[in-house]
Short mmCIF file of C-alpha atoms and ligand atoms in Angstrom, two decimals:
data_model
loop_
_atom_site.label_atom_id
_atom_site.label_comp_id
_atom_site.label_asym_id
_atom_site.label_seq_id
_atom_site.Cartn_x
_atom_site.Cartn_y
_atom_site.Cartn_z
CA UNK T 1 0.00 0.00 0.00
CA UNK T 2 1.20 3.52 -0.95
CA UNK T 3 1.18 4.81 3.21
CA UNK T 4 3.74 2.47 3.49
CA UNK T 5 5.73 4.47 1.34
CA UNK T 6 7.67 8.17 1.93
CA UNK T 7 5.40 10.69 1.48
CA UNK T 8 7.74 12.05 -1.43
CA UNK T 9 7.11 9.09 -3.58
CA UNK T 10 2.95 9.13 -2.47
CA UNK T 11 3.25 12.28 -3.79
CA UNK T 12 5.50 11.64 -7.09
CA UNK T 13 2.83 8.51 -7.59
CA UNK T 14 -0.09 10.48 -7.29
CA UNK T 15 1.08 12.96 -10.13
CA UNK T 16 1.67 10.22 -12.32
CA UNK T 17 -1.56 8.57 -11.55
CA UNK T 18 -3.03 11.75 -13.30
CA UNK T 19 -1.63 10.84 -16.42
CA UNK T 20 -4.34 8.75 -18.82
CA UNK T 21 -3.61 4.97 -18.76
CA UNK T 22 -1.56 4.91 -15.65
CA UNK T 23 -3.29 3.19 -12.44
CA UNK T 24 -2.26 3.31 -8.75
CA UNK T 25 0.01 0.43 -9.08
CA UNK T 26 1.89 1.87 -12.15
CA UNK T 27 1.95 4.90 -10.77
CA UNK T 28 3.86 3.64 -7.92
CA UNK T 29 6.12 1.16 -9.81
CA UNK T 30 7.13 4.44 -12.20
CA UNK T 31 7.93 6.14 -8.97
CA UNK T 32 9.81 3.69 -7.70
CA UNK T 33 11.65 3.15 -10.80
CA UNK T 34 12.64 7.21 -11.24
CA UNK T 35 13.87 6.70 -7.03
CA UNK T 36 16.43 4.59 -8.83
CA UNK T 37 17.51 7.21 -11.54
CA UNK T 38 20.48 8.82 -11.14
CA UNK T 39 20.56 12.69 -10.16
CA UNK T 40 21.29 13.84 -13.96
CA UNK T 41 18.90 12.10 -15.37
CA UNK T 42 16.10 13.06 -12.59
CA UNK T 43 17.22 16.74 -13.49
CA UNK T 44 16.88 16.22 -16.83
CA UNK T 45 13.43 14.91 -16.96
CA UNK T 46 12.53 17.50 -14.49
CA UNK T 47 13.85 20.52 -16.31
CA UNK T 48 12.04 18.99 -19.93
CA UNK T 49 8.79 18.99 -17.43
CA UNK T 50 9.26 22.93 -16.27
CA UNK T 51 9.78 24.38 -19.83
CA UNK T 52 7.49 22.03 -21.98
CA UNK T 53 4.64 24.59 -21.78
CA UNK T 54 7.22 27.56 -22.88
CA UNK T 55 8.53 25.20 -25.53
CA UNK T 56 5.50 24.25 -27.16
CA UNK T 57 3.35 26.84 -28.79
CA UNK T 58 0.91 27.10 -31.17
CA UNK T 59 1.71 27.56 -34.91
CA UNK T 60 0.37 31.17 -35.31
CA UNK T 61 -0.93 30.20 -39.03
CA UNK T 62 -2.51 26.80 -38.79
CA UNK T 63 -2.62 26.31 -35.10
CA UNK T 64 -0.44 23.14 -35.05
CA UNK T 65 1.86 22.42 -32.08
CA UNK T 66 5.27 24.06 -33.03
CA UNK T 67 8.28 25.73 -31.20
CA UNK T 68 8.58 28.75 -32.83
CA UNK T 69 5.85 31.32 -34.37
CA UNK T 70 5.27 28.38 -37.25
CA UNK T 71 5.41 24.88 -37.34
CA UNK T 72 7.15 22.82 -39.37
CA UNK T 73 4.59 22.03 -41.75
CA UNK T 74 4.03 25.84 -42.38
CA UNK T 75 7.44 26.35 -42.58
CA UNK T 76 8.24 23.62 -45.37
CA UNK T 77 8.79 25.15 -49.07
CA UNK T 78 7.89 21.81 -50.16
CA UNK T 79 4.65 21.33 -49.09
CA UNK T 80 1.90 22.06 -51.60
CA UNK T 81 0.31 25.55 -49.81
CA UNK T 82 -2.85 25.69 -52.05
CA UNK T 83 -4.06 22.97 -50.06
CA UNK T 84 -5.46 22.27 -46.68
CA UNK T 85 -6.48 19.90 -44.57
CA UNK T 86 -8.75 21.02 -41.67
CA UNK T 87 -8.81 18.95 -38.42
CA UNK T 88 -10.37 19.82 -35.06
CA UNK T 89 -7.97 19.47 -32.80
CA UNK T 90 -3.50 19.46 -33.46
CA UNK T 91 -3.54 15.83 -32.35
CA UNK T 92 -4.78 14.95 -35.49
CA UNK T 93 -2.03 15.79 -37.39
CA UNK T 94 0.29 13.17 -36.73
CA UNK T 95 -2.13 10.20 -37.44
CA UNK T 96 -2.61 11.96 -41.28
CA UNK T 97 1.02 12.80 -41.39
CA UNK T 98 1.75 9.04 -40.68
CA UNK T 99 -0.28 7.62 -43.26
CA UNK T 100 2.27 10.05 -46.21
CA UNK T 101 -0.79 10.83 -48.33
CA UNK T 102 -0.97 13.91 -48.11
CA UNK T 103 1.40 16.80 -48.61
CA UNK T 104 -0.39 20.09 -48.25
CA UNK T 105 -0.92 22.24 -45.39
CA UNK T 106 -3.29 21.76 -42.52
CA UNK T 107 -5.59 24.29 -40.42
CA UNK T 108 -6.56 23.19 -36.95
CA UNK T 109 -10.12 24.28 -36.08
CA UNK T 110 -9.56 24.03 -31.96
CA UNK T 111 -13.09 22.01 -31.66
CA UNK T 112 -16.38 21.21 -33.51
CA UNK T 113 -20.29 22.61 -33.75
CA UNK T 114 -21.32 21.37 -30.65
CA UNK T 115 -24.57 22.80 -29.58
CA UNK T 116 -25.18 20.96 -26.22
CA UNK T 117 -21.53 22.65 -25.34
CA UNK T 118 -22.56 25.74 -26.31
CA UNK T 119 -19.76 25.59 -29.41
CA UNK T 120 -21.45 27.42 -32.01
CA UNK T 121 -19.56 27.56 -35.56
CA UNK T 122 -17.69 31.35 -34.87
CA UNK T 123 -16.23 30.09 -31.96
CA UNK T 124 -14.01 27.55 -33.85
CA UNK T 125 -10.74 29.25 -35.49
CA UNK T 126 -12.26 29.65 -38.88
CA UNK T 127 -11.64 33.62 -39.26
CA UNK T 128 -8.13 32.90 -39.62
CA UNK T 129 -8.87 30.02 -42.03
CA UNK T 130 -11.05 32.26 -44.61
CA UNK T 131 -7.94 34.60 -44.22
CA UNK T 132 -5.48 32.18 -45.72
CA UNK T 133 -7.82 30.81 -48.20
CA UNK T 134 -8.35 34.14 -49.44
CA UNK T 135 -4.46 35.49 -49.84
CA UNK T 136 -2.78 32.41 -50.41
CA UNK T 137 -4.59 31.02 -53.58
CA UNK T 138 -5.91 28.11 -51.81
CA UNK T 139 -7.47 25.40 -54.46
CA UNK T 140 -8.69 22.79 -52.41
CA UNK T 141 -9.88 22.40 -48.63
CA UNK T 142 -9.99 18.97 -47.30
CA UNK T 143 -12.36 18.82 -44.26
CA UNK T 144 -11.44 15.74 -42.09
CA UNK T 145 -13.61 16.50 -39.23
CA UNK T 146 -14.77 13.17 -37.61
CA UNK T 147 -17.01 10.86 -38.95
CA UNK T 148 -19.12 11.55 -35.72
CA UNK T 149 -22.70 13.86 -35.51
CA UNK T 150 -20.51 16.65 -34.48
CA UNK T 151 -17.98 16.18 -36.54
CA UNK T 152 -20.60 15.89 -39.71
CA UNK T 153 -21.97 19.44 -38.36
CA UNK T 154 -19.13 21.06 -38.68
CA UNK T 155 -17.98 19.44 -41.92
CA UNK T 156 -21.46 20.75 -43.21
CA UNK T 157 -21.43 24.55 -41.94
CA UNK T 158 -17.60 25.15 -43.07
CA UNK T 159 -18.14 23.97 -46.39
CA UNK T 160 -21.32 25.82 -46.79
CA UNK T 161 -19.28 28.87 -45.53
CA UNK T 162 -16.67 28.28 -47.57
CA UNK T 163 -18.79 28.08 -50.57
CA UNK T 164 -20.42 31.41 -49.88
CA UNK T 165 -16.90 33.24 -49.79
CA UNK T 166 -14.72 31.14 -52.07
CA UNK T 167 -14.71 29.39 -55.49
CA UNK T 168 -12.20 26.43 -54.59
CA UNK T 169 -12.84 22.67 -54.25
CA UNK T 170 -14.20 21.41 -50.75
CA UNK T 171 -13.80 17.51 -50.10
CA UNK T 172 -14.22 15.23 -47.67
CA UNK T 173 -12.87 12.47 -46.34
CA UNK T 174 -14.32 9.46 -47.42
CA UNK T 175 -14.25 5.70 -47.27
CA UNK T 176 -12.49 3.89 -44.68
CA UNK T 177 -13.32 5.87 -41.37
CA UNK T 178 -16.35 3.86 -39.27
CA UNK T 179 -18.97 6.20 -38.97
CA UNK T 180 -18.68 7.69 -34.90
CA UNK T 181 -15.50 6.92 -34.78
CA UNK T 182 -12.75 9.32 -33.47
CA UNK T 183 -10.00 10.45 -36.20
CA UNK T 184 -7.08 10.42 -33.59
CA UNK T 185 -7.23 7.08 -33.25
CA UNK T 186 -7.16 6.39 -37.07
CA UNK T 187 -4.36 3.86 -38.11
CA UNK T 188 -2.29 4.79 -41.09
CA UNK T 189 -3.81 2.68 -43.35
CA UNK T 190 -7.33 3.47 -42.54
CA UNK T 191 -6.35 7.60 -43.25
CA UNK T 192 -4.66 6.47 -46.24
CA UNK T 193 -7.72 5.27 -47.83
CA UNK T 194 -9.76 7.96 -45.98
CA UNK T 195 -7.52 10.59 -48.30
CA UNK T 196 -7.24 9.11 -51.53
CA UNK T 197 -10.97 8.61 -51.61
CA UNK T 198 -11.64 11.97 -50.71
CA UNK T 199 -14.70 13.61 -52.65
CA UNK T 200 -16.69 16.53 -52.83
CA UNK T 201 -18.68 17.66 -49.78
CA UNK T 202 -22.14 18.25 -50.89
ZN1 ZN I 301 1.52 25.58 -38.93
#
């Protein structure tokens, strides 16, 4: 039992314990295991913990994770920039990077249309999105919102706002996503085929 233990590992063990997956007994094995680290390595891990939130910022055009005003997405010539991706949420990105079918840009919309939440379709970063679509020569917006009610909402109000302003292509992904199903959890392959078979968002 964790009483049994110094207070300074209850207390290391019950930060852990916060973390998603990790039980009480993992939480106390982990702290028992870092008791065992040696001094530069418990320094180490502890100054990566103090500046991660100073480190990690928000790309100031897409709204990706980045350090840095930009990400490294935005910041790659070789990315094609008349087209983007929109996902809700920055965690996204990684599971469509992974699956290396697609090489435009992305915008990150910070939520969905959720009217029980009170999330109504302004309050999603979509200002800045119109913004880019209209000075950058955008061609084609891909809108990989989730396959979810919500997710369908939002898919539905951004392209018919997008219509209204702009004369570009709006898709969707298709094919391959289970319907209610939450796109950060996507394997590669199942994006992969969720991109190629992209089509137009009616
Ligand atoms: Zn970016």
């Amino acid at each position: 039992m964790m009483e049994d233990y110094p207070k300074a590992l209850q207390d290391l063990a019950q930060s852990l314990q916060a973390l998603p997956g990790i039980g009480q007994r993992t939480a106390e094995r982990l702290a028992m295991a870092l008791l065992d680290w040696d001094e530069t390595h418990l320094h180490e891990l502890s100054d990566r913990l103090r500046t991660l939130k100073s480190r990690v910022t928000q790309c100031t055009v897409c709204g990706n994770l980045a350090e840095g005003a930009e990400c490294r997405i935005c910041r790659n010539p070789a990315r094609d920039h008349k087209i983007i991706c929109v996902v809700e949420s920055a965690r996204q990105i990684p599971v469509i990077e992974k699956c290396r079918r697609f090489a435009g840009l992305y915008h990150v919309l910070g939520g969905r249309v959720s009217p029980l939440d009170g999330v109504e379709f302004h309050d999603l970063n979509v200002e800045t999105l119109f913004e880019r679509i209209g000075e950058h020569g955008v061609t084609e917006l891909i809108i990989a919102t989730s396959p979810d009610v919500e997710g369908e909402a939002t898919a539905t109000y951004l392209g018919d706002e997008t219509r209204r302003r702009f004369d570009i292509q709006i898709n969707r992904i298709s094919l391959g996503i289970p319907v209610g199903s939450d796109l950060t959890f996507a394997d590669s392959a199942t994006m992969a085929i969720a991109i190629d078979s992209r089509r137009p968002l009616v």
